[in-house]
Tab-separated table of C-alpha atoms in Angstrom:
chain	number	residue	atom	x	y	z
A	1	MET	CA	76.213	166.543	122.829
A	2	LYS	CA	77.978	165.762	119.567
A	3	LYS	CA	77.970	168.221	116.739
A	4	PRO	CA	75.704	167.466	113.732
A	5	THR	CA	78.718	167.109	111.470
A	6	THR	CA	80.229	164.510	113.797
A	7	LEU	CA	76.992	162.504	113.906
A	8	LEU	CA	76.674	162.630	110.132
A	9	ARG	CA	80.273	161.493	109.629
A	10	SER	CA	79.801	158.575	112.058
A	11	PHE	CA	76.539	157.512	110.414
A	12	SER	CA	78.002	157.621	106.905
A	13	SER	CA	81.040	155.544	107.906
A	14	ARG	CA	78.848	152.847	109.468
A	15	LEU	CA	76.551	152.822	106.453
A	16	SER	CA	79.440	152.461	104.015
A	17	THR	CA	80.825	149.574	106.051
A	18	ARG	CA	77.504	147.725	106.005
A	19	LEU	CA	76.893	148.321	102.312
A	20	ALA	CA	80.407	147.363	101.246
A	21	PRO	CA	80.574	144.109	99.220
A	22	PRO	CA	81.895	141.069	101.069
A	23	PRO	CA	85.573	140.290	100.551
A	24	SER	CA	86.187	137.962	97.638
A	25	PRO	CA	87.464	134.507	98.541
A	26	ALA	CA	91.122	133.758	98.008
A	27	VAL	CA	91.825	132.451	94.548
A	28	ALA	CA	94.021	129.372	94.396
A	29	PRO	CA	97.129	129.890	92.278
A	30	TRP	CA	97.168	128.306	88.840
A	31	PRO	CA	99.097	126.304	87.975
A	32	PRO	CA	99.196	124.818	91.501
A	33	VAL	CA	102.351	125.369	93.492
A	34	ARG	CA	104.411	122.174	93.399
A	35	SER	CA	106.388	120.965	96.367
A	36	ALA	CA	110.035	119.940	96.187
A	37	TYR	CA	109.027	116.331	96.794
A	38	ASP	CA	106.516	116.436	93.947
A	39	ARG	CA	109.168	117.776	91.574
A	40	TRP	CA	111.717	115.152	92.649
A	41	LEU	CA	109.443	112.121	92.433
A	42	ALA	CA	107.847	113.211	89.159
A	43	ALA	CA	111.308	113.717	87.627
A	44	VAL	CA	112.665	110.301	88.627
A	45	LEU	CA	109.463	108.579	87.496
A	46	ASP	CA	109.716	110.327	84.135
A	47	GLU	CA	113.315	109.116	83.875
A	48	LEU	CA	112.202	105.590	84.722
A	49	ARG	CA	109.577	105.723	81.988
A	50	ALA	CA	112.022	107.196	79.458
A	51	ASP	CA	114.668	104.593	80.291
A	52	SER	CA	112.297	101.859	79.157
A	53	LEU	CA	113.274	102.722	75.574
A	54	ALA	CA	116.863	101.618	76.225
A	55	ALA	CA	116.119	99.077	78.981
A	56	PRO	CA	112.546	97.743	78.669
A	57	CYS	CA	110.426	97.356	81.784
A	58	THR	CA	110.766	93.591	81.287
A	59	SER	CA	114.544	93.735	81.805
A	60	ALA	CA	116.433	93.135	85.024
A	61	ALA	CA	118.126	96.530	84.675
A	62	TRP	CA	114.786	98.372	84.687
A	63	LEU	CA	113.444	96.375	87.622
A	64	THR	CA	116.623	97.107	89.586
A	65	ARG	CA	116.166	100.831	88.947
A	66	ALA	CA	112.563	100.640	90.124
A	67	LEU	CA	113.732	98.996	93.346
A	68	SER	CA	116.370	101.714	93.807
A	69	LEU	CA	113.664	104.356	93.467
A	70	ALA	CA	111.537	102.591	96.082
A	71	VAL	CA	114.511	102.520	98.465
A	72	ALA	CA	115.151	106.250	97.957
A	73	ALA	CA	111.483	107.069	98.592
A	74	GLN	CA	111.498	105.180	101.908
A	75	ARG	CA	114.621	107.046	103.020
A	76	ARG	CA	113.016	110.386	102.219
A	77	LEU	CA	109.963	109.368	104.220
A	78	VAL	CA	112.071	108.550	107.279
A	79	VAL	CA	113.770	111.953	107.046
A	80	ALA	CA	110.454	113.766	106.535
A	81	SER	CA	108.818	111.950	109.459
A	82	ALA	CA	110.411	114.465	111.832
A	83	ASP	CA	107.645	116.820	110.701
A	84	ALA	CA	104.539	116.049	112.762
A	85	GLY	CA	102.335	117.216	109.887
A	86	ILE	CA	103.333	114.221	107.783
A	87	ILE	CA	101.279	111.881	109.987
A	88	ASP	CA	98.675	113.865	111.876
A	89	ARG	CA	96.319	111.101	112.960
A	90	ARG	CA	96.784	107.852	114.824
A	91	LYS	CA	94.517	106.000	112.389
A	92	THR	CA	96.708	107.087	109.479
A	93	ALA	CA	99.868	105.949	111.275
A	94	ASP	CA	98.346	102.575	112.169
A	95	GLU	CA	97.123	101.912	108.629
A	96	CYS	CA	100.441	102.877	107.060
A	97	ALA	CA	102.325	100.706	109.559
A	98	ASP	CA	100.137	97.778	108.500
A	99	ASP	CA	100.870	98.581	104.848
A	100	ALA	CA	104.599	98.544	105.605
A	101	ALA	CA	104.151	95.099	107.160
A	102	GLU	CA	102.453	93.882	103.964
A	103	LEU	CA	105.368	95.184	101.911
A	104	LEU	CA	107.831	93.451	104.231
A	105	ASP	CA	105.993	90.167	103.712
A	106	ALA	CA	106.164	90.720	99.960
A	107	CYS	CA	109.927	91.292	100.185
A	108	ALA	CA	110.271	87.977	102.017
A	109	GLY	CA	108.203	86.274	99.316
A	110	VAL	CA	110.417	87.740	96.594
A	111	ARG	CA	113.516	86.458	98.376
A	112	ASP	CA	112.056	82.957	98.478
A	113	ARG	CA	111.310	83.175	94.766
A	114	LEU	CA	114.887	84.274	94.064
A	115	ASP	CA	116.113	81.179	95.905
A	116	MET	CA	113.945	79.082	93.582
A	117	LEU	CA	115.468	80.745	90.527
A	118	ARG	CA	118.954	80.014	91.824
A	119	SER	CA	118.021	76.360	92.211
A	120	TYR	CA	116.741	76.445	88.620
A	121	VAL	CA	120.075	77.814	87.421
A	122	ASN	CA	121.993	75.198	89.402
A	123	ALA	CA	119.868	72.353	88.026
A	124	THR	CA	120.358	73.611	84.470
A	125	ARG	CA	124.113	73.784	84.968
A	126	VAL	CA	124.141	70.229	86.312
A	127	ALA	CA	122.321	69.051	83.197
A	128	LEU	CA	124.756	70.924	80.958
A	129	HIS	CA	127.679	69.382	82.817
A	130	TRP	CA	126.450	65.837	82.161
A	131	LEU	CA	125.768	66.601	78.508
A	132	GLU	CA	129.080	68.344	77.906
A	133	GLY	CA	131.183	66.538	75.342
A	134	GLY	CA	128.463	64.000	74.567
A	135	HIS	CA	130.569	61.038	75.728
A	136	GLY	CA	128.781	60.165	78.980
A	137	GLY	CA	126.499	57.546	77.506
A	138	GLU	CA	123.211	56.489	79.046
A	139	ALA	CA	124.308	57.210	82.617
A	140	ALA	CA	125.051	60.846	81.781
A	141	ALA	CA	121.757	61.114	79.902
A	142	ARG	CA	119.865	59.869	82.970
A	143	GLN	CA	121.627	62.382	85.222
A	144	ALA	CA	120.836	65.199	82.799
A	145	ALA	CA	117.200	64.101	82.605
A	146	ALA	CA	116.968	64.137	86.411
A	147	ALA	CA	118.392	67.670	86.472
A	148	PHE	CA	115.899	68.828	83.856
A	149	ALA	CA	113.111	67.239	85.905
A	150	GLU	CA	114.230	69.434	88.801
A	151	CYS	CA	113.943	72.441	86.477
A	152	ASP	CA	110.370	71.424	85.681
A	153	ALA	CA	109.580	71.171	89.390
A	154	VAL	CA	110.946	74.670	89.997
A	155	GLU	CA	108.836	76.034	87.148
A	156	ARG	CA	105.707	74.511	88.683
A	157	ARG	CA	106.500	75.927	92.117
A	158	CYS	CA	107.089	79.384	90.671
A	159	THR	CA	103.903	79.257	88.607
A	160	GLY	CA	101.637	77.931	91.349
A	161	GLY	CA	100.243	79.767	94.355
A	162	GLY	CA	102.391	79.887	97.449
A	163	GLY	CA	103.601	82.707	99.621
A	164	LEU	CA	104.534	85.207	96.934
A	165	ALA	CA	101.204	84.863	95.125
A	166	LYS	CA	99.364	85.606	98.361
A	167	CYS	CA	101.612	88.592	99.068
A	168	LEU	CA	100.991	90.003	95.591
A	169	SER	CA	97.253	89.601	96.092
A	170	ASN	CA	97.556	91.559	99.337
A	171	LEU	CA	99.563	94.225	97.524
A	172	ARG	CA	96.762	94.574	95.003
A	173	LYS	CA	94.289	95.169	97.823
A	174	LEU	CA	96.740	97.553	99.490
A	175	GLY	CA	96.979	99.619	96.333
A	176	GLU	CA	93.229	99.867	95.930
A	177	ARG	CA	92.780	100.837	99.577
A	178	ALA	CA	95.575	103.388	99.403
A	179	VAL	CA	94.043	105.209	96.450
A	180	LEU	CA	90.600	105.339	98.045
A	181	ASN	CA	92.024	107.065	101.126
A	182	ALA	CA	95.017	108.980	99.760
A	183	ARG	CA	93.196	112.034	98.426
A	184	GLN	CA	91.167	112.468	101.617
A	185	GLN	CA	94.203	112.161	103.875
A	186	ASN	CA	96.815	113.782	101.626
A	187	PRO	CA	95.389	116.193	99.048
A	188	ALA	CA	97.601	117.191	96.150
A	189	GLY	CA	100.492	119.234	97.417
A	190	GLY	CA	99.669	118.387	101.034
A	191	GLY	CA	102.115	117.490	103.750
A	192	GLY	CA	101.578	113.740	103.507
A	193	GLU	CA	102.749	113.136	99.949
A	194	GLU	CA	106.013	111.608	101.194
A	195	LEU	CA	103.920	108.935	102.879
A	196	SER	CA	101.704	108.139	99.900
A	197	GLY	CA	104.571	108.451	97.410
A	198	ALA	CA	106.837	106.032	99.282
A	199	ARG	CA	104.047	103.501	99.544
A	200	ALA	CA	103.060	103.844	95.877
A	201	VAL	CA	106.522	103.312	94.388
A	202	ALA	CA	107.210	100.388	96.737
A	203	VAL	CA	103.992	98.684	95.634
A	204	LEU	CA	104.902	99.285	91.992
A	205	ALA	CA	108.467	97.954	92.298
A	206	ILE	CA	107.632	94.864	94.356
A	207	GLY	CA	104.505	94.151	92.325
A	208	ALA	CA	106.375	94.318	89.020
A	209	LEU	CA	109.258	92.197	90.314
A	210	GLY	CA	106.913	89.598	91.770
A	211	ALA	CA	105.088	89.287	88.463
A	212	ALA	CA	108.402	89.042	86.601
A	213	LEU	CA	109.745	86.138	88.674
A	214	THR	CA	107.402	83.481	87.335
A	215	PHE	CA	107.679	81.224	84.310
A	216	ARG	CA	104.002	81.306	83.319
A	217	PRO	CA	102.340	84.398	84.796
A	218	ARG	CA	98.660	84.066	85.564
A	219	ARG	CA	97.908	87.599	86.750
A	220	GLY	CA	99.002	91.073	85.811
A	221	VAL	CA	101.311	93.275	87.803
A	222	SER	CA	100.065	94.539	91.160
A	223	GLY	CA	99.930	98.321	91.358
A	224	LEU	CA	97.876	101.251	92.493
A	225	ALA	CA	94.559	101.900	90.799
A	226	THR	CA	94.135	105.132	88.894
A	227	GLY	CA	91.521	107.789	88.487
A	228	VAL	CA	90.125	107.657	92.023
A	229	SER	CA	88.974	110.884	93.558
A	230	GLY	CA	88.443	111.631	97.187
A	231	GLY	CA	85.100	113.021	98.254
A	232	GLY	CA	82.372	114.098	95.926
A	233	GLY	CA	84.368	116.340	93.605
A	234	LYS	CA	87.090	115.607	91.175
A	235	ALA	CA	90.426	115.514	92.974
A	236	VAL	CA	93.477	117.229	91.565
A	237	ALA	CA	96.352	114.786	91.273
A	238	ALA	CA	99.907	115.800	92.020
A	239	GLN	CA	102.382	115.692	89.168
A	240	TRP	CA	104.138	112.629	90.585
A	241	GLU	CA	100.822	110.763	90.632
A	242	CYS	CA	100.343	111.446	86.926
A	243	ALA	CA	103.896	110.275	86.215
A	244	LEU	CA	103.318	107.150	88.296
A	245	GLN	CA	100.160	106.338	86.368
A	246	GLU	CA	102.085	106.549	83.100
A	247	VAL	CA	104.726	104.132	84.395
A	248	GLN	CA	102.033	101.774	85.659
A	249	ARG	CA	100.228	101.853	82.338
A	250	GLN	CA	103.425	101.069	80.464
A	251	VAL	CA	104.332	98.171	82.750
A	252	ARG	CA	100.807	96.798	82.863
A	253	GLU	CA	100.408	96.755	79.079
A	254	GLU	CA	103.747	95.056	78.414
A	255	TYR	CA	103.334	92.472	81.167
A	256	GLU	CA	99.796	91.708	80.058
A	257	ARG	CA	100.994	91.131	76.504
A	258	ARG	CA	103.654	88.667	77.654
A	259	ARG	CA	101.199	86.962	79.989
A	260	LYS	CA	98.819	86.336	77.103
A	261	ASP	CA	101.721	84.963	75.051
A	262	GLY	CA	102.449	82.503	77.865
A	263	VAL	CA	106.067	83.583	78.370
A	264	PRO	CA	107.862	84.956	81.456
A	265	CYS	CA	107.567	88.701	81.929
A	266	MET	CA	111.284	89.149	82.632
A	267	ALA	CA	113.505	88.919	79.564
A	268	GLU	CA	116.409	87.193	81.344
A	269	LEU	CA	114.150	84.484	82.751
A	270	ASP	CA	112.496	83.986	79.378
A	271	ALA	CA	115.885	83.605	77.669
A	272	ALA	CA	117.183	81.111	80.259
A	273	ALA	CA	114.053	78.967	79.997
A	274	ALA	CA	114.146	79.077	76.181
A	275	THR	CA	117.774	77.921	75.958
A	276	ALA	CA	117.121	75.129	78.470
A	277	ARG	CA	114.264	73.903	76.286
A	278	ALA	CA	116.529	74.119	73.243
A	279	VAL	CA	119.091	71.853	74.927
A	280	ARG	CA	116.424	69.315	75.832
A	281	CYS	CA	115.105	69.276	72.290
A	282	ALA	CA	118.626	68.901	70.899
A	283	VAL	CA	119.396	65.800	72.987
A	284	ALA	CA	116.002	64.177	72.417
A	285	GLY	CA	116.385	60.650	71.089
A	286	GLY	CA	119.983	60.305	72.298
A	287	ARG	CA	121.467	62.896	69.960
A	288	ARG	CA	124.412	65.076	70.878
A	289	CYS	CA	123.716	68.705	71.765
A	290	PRO	CA	125.570	71.218	69.560
A	291	GLU	CA	128.208	73.208	71.414
A	292	LYS	CA	126.665	76.462	70.217
A	293	VAL	CA	123.385	75.634	71.972
A	294	MET	CA	125.236	74.574	75.130
A	295	GLU	CA	127.221	77.807	75.199
A	296	ALA	CA	124.068	79.892	74.802
A	297	ALA	CA	122.449	78.043	77.716
A	298	ARG	CA	125.479	78.634	79.949
A	299	ARG	CA	125.516	82.328	79.067
A	300	ARG	CA	121.803	82.723	79.841
A	301	CYS	CA	122.276	80.982	83.182
A	302	ASP	CA	125.015	83.456	84.073
A	303	GLU	CA	122.784	86.403	83.147
A	304	LEU	CA	119.888	85.101	85.223
A	305	GLU	CA	122.167	84.471	88.194
A	306	GLU	CA	123.562	88.015	87.980
A	307	ALA	CA	120.043	89.428	87.837
A	308	ALA	CA	119.003	87.402	90.885
A	309	ALA	CA	122.042	88.671	92.807
A	310	ALA	CA	121.199	92.293	91.923
A	311	PHE	CA	117.590	91.779	92.992
A	312	GLU	CA	118.697	90.184	96.245
A	313	GLU	CA	120.811	93.215	97.099
A	314	LYS	CA	118.123	95.782	96.271
A	315	VAL	CA	115.311	93.865	97.957
A	316	GLY	CA	117.511	93.608	101.049
A	317	GLU	CA	117.974	97.393	101.039
A	318	LEU	CA	114.248	97.944	100.604
A	319	HIS	CA	113.530	95.494	103.420
A	320	ARG	CA	115.789	97.434	105.794
A	321	GLU	CA	114.262	100.782	104.830
A	322	LEU	CA	110.723	99.444	105.262
A	323	ILE	CA	111.636	98.281	108.761
A	324	ALA	CA	112.829	101.819	109.537
A	325	VAL	CA	109.598	103.258	108.099
A	326	ARG	CA	107.466	100.874	110.131
A	327	MET	CA	109.327	101.767	113.327
A	328	VAL	CA	108.745	105.467	112.656
A	329	LEU	CA	105.048	104.883	111.991
A	330	LEU	CA	104.587	102.787	115.124
A	331	GLU	CA	106.399	105.441	117.140
A	332	ARG	CA	104.089	108.085	115.722
A	333	ALA	CA	101.029	105.945	116.455
A	334	ARG	CA	102.100	105.541	120.078
A	335	GLY	CA	102.677	109.280	120.248
A	336	HIS	CA	99.068	109.931	119.245
A	337	GLU	CA	97.921	107.353	121.773
A	338	PHE	CA	99.758	109.135	124.579
A	339	LEU	CA	98.366	112.500	123.540
A	340	ARG	CA	95.785	113.303	126.220
A	341	LEU	CA	93.390	116.114	126.859
A	342	ASP	CA	94.501	117.906	130.003
A	343	CYS	CA	91.678	120.146	131.231
A	344	THR	CA	92.514	122.525	134.058
A	345	PRO	CA	89.895	123.448	136.714
A	346	ALA	CA	87.323	126.060	135.845
A	347	HIS	CA	87.902	129.754	136.643
A	348	SER	CA	91.650	129.286	136.292
A	349	GLU	CA	93.788	131.499	134.110
A	350	ALA	CA	93.792	128.795	131.423
A	351	SER	CA	90.239	127.506	131.498
A	352	ARG	CA	90.466	126.325	127.904
A	353	PRO	CA	91.504	122.681	127.343
A	354	ARG	CA	95.087	122.219	126.281
A	355	PHE	CA	96.963	119.261	124.849
A	356	SER	CA	100.059	117.903	126.515
A	357	TRP	CA	102.512	115.349	125.189
A	358	SER	CA	103.694	112.554	127.431
A	359	ARG	CA	107.080	112.236	125.691
A	360	LYS	CA	109.564	114.845	124.611
A	361	SER	CA	110.274	113.021	121.370
A	362	ASP	CA	106.730	113.636	120.158
A	363	VAL	CA	107.032	117.385	120.567
A	364	ASN	CA	109.482	117.435	117.716
């Protein structure tokens, strides 16, 4: 039989345990801890927004930088894909692989549009060649008029629907769908921000470039929607998301202003089209075009051709990186498909169900 003091000590210890207040829940740190990826992407987006003071978002230089950022984001995603936590569900991998396919289609549409712009430059140069010197007579005037008619045809093809317009419409839907699901799949600071960040900057870069490569834009730039929260509460956005929204707002406002003015969104394209119109007005009625106007038109053609070449190179890089991303996502989706529930017989030493991977590559 226990001593009275022992019984009293045991009773008091149990009573104090029961009456003790419940442990307080863990308090999330404030400000939130930022990941290295969040710091990197927010910094480069801030630089992109700040650079618009020297090189406006309507310039070829700014658009080339946006494409370079999209390429870098895809490369980081491929490197980060070795972490299984980046893509933890087959549905997520399948959806993101489909999004990569949409972006690849948009890259192909941009390449076709760049080919059209090169044909515009070539037709303008042909017209300038026939008008040079002003001694060709009526035959030279007819050849120049035919070349300018080809320029008009290119403008109509670039302004109308076609493949690129459809791709940009799909990008707009992709952006809206991505925002609706991003916060639920990848909360701020979560392990999937490389996935959502790479997709977001690619949509921004391709959407802005697609809107810039038209003579009379009819729609605004395609980009991710803003201010969408996942679930019932108000989601906390990562710092890079806030920086991205600022860049989107800046691009959207400037492109919308130029669209309402009825001029091309890209400065180099606007300048080339304006000088071509100036040449046509100068030779109206059989007059000779001033050499100063001809020289300005040739210079603008060179600038537009250089911009198209730079875009071609960067879009090609982005196309290759998106293929690599899509391959990684499809590989991850197949890995989740091969993940099977392997239940051992009852009463064994491991009666609990365990997961087994069918391929060694998925273990990593």
